[in-house]
PDB file of C-alpha atoms in Angstrom:
ATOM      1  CA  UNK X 146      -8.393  -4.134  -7.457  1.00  0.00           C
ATOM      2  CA  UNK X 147      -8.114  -7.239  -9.812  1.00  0.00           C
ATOM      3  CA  UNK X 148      -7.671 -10.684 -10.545  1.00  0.00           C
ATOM      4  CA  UNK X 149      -4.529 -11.744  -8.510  1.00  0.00           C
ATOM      5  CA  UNK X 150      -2.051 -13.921 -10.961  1.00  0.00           C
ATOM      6  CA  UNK X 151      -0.591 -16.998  -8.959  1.00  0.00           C
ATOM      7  CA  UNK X 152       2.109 -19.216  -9.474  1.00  0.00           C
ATOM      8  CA  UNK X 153       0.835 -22.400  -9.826  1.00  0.00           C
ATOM      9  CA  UNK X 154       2.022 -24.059  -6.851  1.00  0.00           C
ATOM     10  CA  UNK X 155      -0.523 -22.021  -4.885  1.00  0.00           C
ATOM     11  CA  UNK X 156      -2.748 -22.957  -2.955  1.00  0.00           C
ATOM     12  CA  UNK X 157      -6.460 -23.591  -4.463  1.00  0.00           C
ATOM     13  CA  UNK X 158      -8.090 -22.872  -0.950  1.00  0.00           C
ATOM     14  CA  UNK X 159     -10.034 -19.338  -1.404  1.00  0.00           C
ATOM     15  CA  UNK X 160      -9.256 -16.260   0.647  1.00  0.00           C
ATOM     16  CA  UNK X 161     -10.798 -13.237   1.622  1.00  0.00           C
ATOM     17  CA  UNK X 162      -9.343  -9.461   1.325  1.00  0.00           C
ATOM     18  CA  UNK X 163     -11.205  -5.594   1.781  1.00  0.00           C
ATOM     19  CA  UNK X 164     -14.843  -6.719   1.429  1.00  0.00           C
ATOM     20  CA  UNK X 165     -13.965  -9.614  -1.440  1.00  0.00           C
ATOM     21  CA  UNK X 166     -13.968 -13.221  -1.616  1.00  0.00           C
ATOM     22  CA  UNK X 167     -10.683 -14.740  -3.689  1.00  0.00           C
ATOM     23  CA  UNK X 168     -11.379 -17.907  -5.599  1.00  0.00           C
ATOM     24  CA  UNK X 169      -9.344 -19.885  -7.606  1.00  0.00           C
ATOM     25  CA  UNK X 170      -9.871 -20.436 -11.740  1.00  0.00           C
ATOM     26  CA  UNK X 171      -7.716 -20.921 -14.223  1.00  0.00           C
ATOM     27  CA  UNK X 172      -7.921 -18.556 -17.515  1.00  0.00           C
ATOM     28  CA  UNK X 173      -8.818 -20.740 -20.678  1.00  0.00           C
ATOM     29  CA  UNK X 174      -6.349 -18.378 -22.676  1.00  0.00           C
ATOM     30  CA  UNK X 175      -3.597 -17.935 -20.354  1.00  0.00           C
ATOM     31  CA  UNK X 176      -3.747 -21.194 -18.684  1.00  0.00           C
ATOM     32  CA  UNK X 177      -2.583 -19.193 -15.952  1.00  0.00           C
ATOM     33  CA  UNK X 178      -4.326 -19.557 -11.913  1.00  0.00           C
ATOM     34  CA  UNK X 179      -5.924 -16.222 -11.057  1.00  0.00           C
ATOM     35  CA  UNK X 180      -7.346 -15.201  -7.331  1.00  0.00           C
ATOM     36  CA  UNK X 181     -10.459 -13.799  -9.125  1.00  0.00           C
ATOM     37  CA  UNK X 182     -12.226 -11.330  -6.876  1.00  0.00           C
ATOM     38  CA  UNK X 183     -15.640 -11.631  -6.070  1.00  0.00           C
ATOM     39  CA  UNK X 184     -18.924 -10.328  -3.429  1.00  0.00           C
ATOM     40  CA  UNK X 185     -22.079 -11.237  -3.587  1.00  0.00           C
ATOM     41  CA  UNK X 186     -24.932  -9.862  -1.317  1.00  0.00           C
ATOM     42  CA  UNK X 187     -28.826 -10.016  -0.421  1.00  0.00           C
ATOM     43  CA  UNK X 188     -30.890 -12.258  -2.891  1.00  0.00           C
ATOM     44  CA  UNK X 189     -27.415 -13.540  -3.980  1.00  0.00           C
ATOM     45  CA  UNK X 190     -26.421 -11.074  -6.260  1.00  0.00           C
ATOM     46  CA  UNK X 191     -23.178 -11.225  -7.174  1.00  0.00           C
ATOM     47  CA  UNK X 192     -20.180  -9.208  -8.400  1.00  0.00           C
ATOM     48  CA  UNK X 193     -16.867 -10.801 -10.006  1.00  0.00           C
ATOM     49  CA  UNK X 194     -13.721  -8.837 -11.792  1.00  0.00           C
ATOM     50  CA  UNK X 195     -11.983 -10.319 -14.263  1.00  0.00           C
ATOM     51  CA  UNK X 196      -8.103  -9.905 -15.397  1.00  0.00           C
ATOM     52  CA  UNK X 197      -9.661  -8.565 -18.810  1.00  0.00           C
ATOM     53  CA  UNK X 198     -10.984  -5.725 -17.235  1.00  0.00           C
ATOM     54  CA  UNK X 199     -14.719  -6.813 -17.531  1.00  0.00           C
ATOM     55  CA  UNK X 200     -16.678  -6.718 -14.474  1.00  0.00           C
ATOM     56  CA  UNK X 201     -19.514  -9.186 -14.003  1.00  0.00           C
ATOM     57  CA  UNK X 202     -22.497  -8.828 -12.282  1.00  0.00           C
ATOM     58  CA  UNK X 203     -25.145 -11.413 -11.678  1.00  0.00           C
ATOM     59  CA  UNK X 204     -28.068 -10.003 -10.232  1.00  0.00           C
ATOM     60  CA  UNK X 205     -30.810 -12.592  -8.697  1.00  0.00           C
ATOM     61  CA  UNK X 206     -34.408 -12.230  -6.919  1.00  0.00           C
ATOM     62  CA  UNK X 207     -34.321 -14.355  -4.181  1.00  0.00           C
ATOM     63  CA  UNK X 208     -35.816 -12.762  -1.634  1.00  0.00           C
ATOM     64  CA  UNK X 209     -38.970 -12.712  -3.543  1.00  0.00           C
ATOM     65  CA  UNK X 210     -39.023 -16.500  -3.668  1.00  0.00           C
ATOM     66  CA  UNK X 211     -42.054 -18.466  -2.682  1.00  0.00           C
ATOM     67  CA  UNK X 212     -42.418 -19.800   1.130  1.00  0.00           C
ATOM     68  CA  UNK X 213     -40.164 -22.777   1.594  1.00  0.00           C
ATOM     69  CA  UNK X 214     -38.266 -22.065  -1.115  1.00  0.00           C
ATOM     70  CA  UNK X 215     -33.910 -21.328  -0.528  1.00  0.00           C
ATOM     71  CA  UNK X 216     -31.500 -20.320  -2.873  1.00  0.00           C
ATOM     72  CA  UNK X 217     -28.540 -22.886  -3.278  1.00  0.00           C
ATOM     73  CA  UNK X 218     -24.983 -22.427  -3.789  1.00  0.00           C
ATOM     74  CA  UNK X 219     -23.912 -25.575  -5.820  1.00  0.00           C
ATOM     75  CA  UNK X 220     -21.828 -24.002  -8.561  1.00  0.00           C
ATOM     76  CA  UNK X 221     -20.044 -20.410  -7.161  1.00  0.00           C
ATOM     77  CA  UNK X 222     -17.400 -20.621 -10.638  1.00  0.00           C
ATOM     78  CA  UNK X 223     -20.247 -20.399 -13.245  1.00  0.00           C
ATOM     79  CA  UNK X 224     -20.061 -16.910 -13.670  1.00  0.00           C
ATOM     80  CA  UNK X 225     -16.293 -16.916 -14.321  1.00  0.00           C
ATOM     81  CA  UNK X 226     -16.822 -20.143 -16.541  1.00  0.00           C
ATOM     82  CA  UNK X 227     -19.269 -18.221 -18.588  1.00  0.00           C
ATOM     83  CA  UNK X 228     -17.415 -14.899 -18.603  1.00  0.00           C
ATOM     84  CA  UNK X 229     -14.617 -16.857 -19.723  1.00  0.00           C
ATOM     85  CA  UNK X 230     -16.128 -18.299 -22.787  1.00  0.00           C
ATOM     86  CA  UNK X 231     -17.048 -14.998 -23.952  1.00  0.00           C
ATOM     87  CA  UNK X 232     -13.970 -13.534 -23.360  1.00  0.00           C
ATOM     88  CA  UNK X 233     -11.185 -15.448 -22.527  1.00  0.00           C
ATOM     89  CA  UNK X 234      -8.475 -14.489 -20.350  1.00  0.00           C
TER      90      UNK X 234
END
């Protein structure tokens, strides 16, 4: 399983398929919109494949965060933004 090239009339709105979440980004090389797979699990780790063959993982320790504390999820395309300036696709 991969990215998912679109046509770019498709919709934006995310999706979800075999244990991964779709979302939408468009590939700073290509300029083409991908369905870019993704999961992410306890502690927010988190696992994204690329069109370019690279798979990204992010792995967090949130479950070892002090009382009162709660991970946030303000910015869920930063991994494929950063992936992306390494190696564009």
């Amino acid at each position: 399983m991969g990215a998912l090239p679109l046509a770019p009339a498709a919709k934006e709105q995310g999706c979800y398929l075999m244990g991964f979440h779709f979302s939408s980004y468009v590939g700073s090389r290509s300029k083409q919109r991908f369905k870019l797979p993704w999961m992410s699990g306890s502690g927010y780790n988190e696992v994204t494949l690329f069109p370019n063959g690279i798979i990204a993982l992010r792995m967090a320790e949130a479950a070892q965060l002090p009382a009162g504390e709660q991970v946030t999820l303000t910015d869920d395309p930063a991994t494929m933004r950063a992936v992306d300036r390494r190696v564009p696709f």
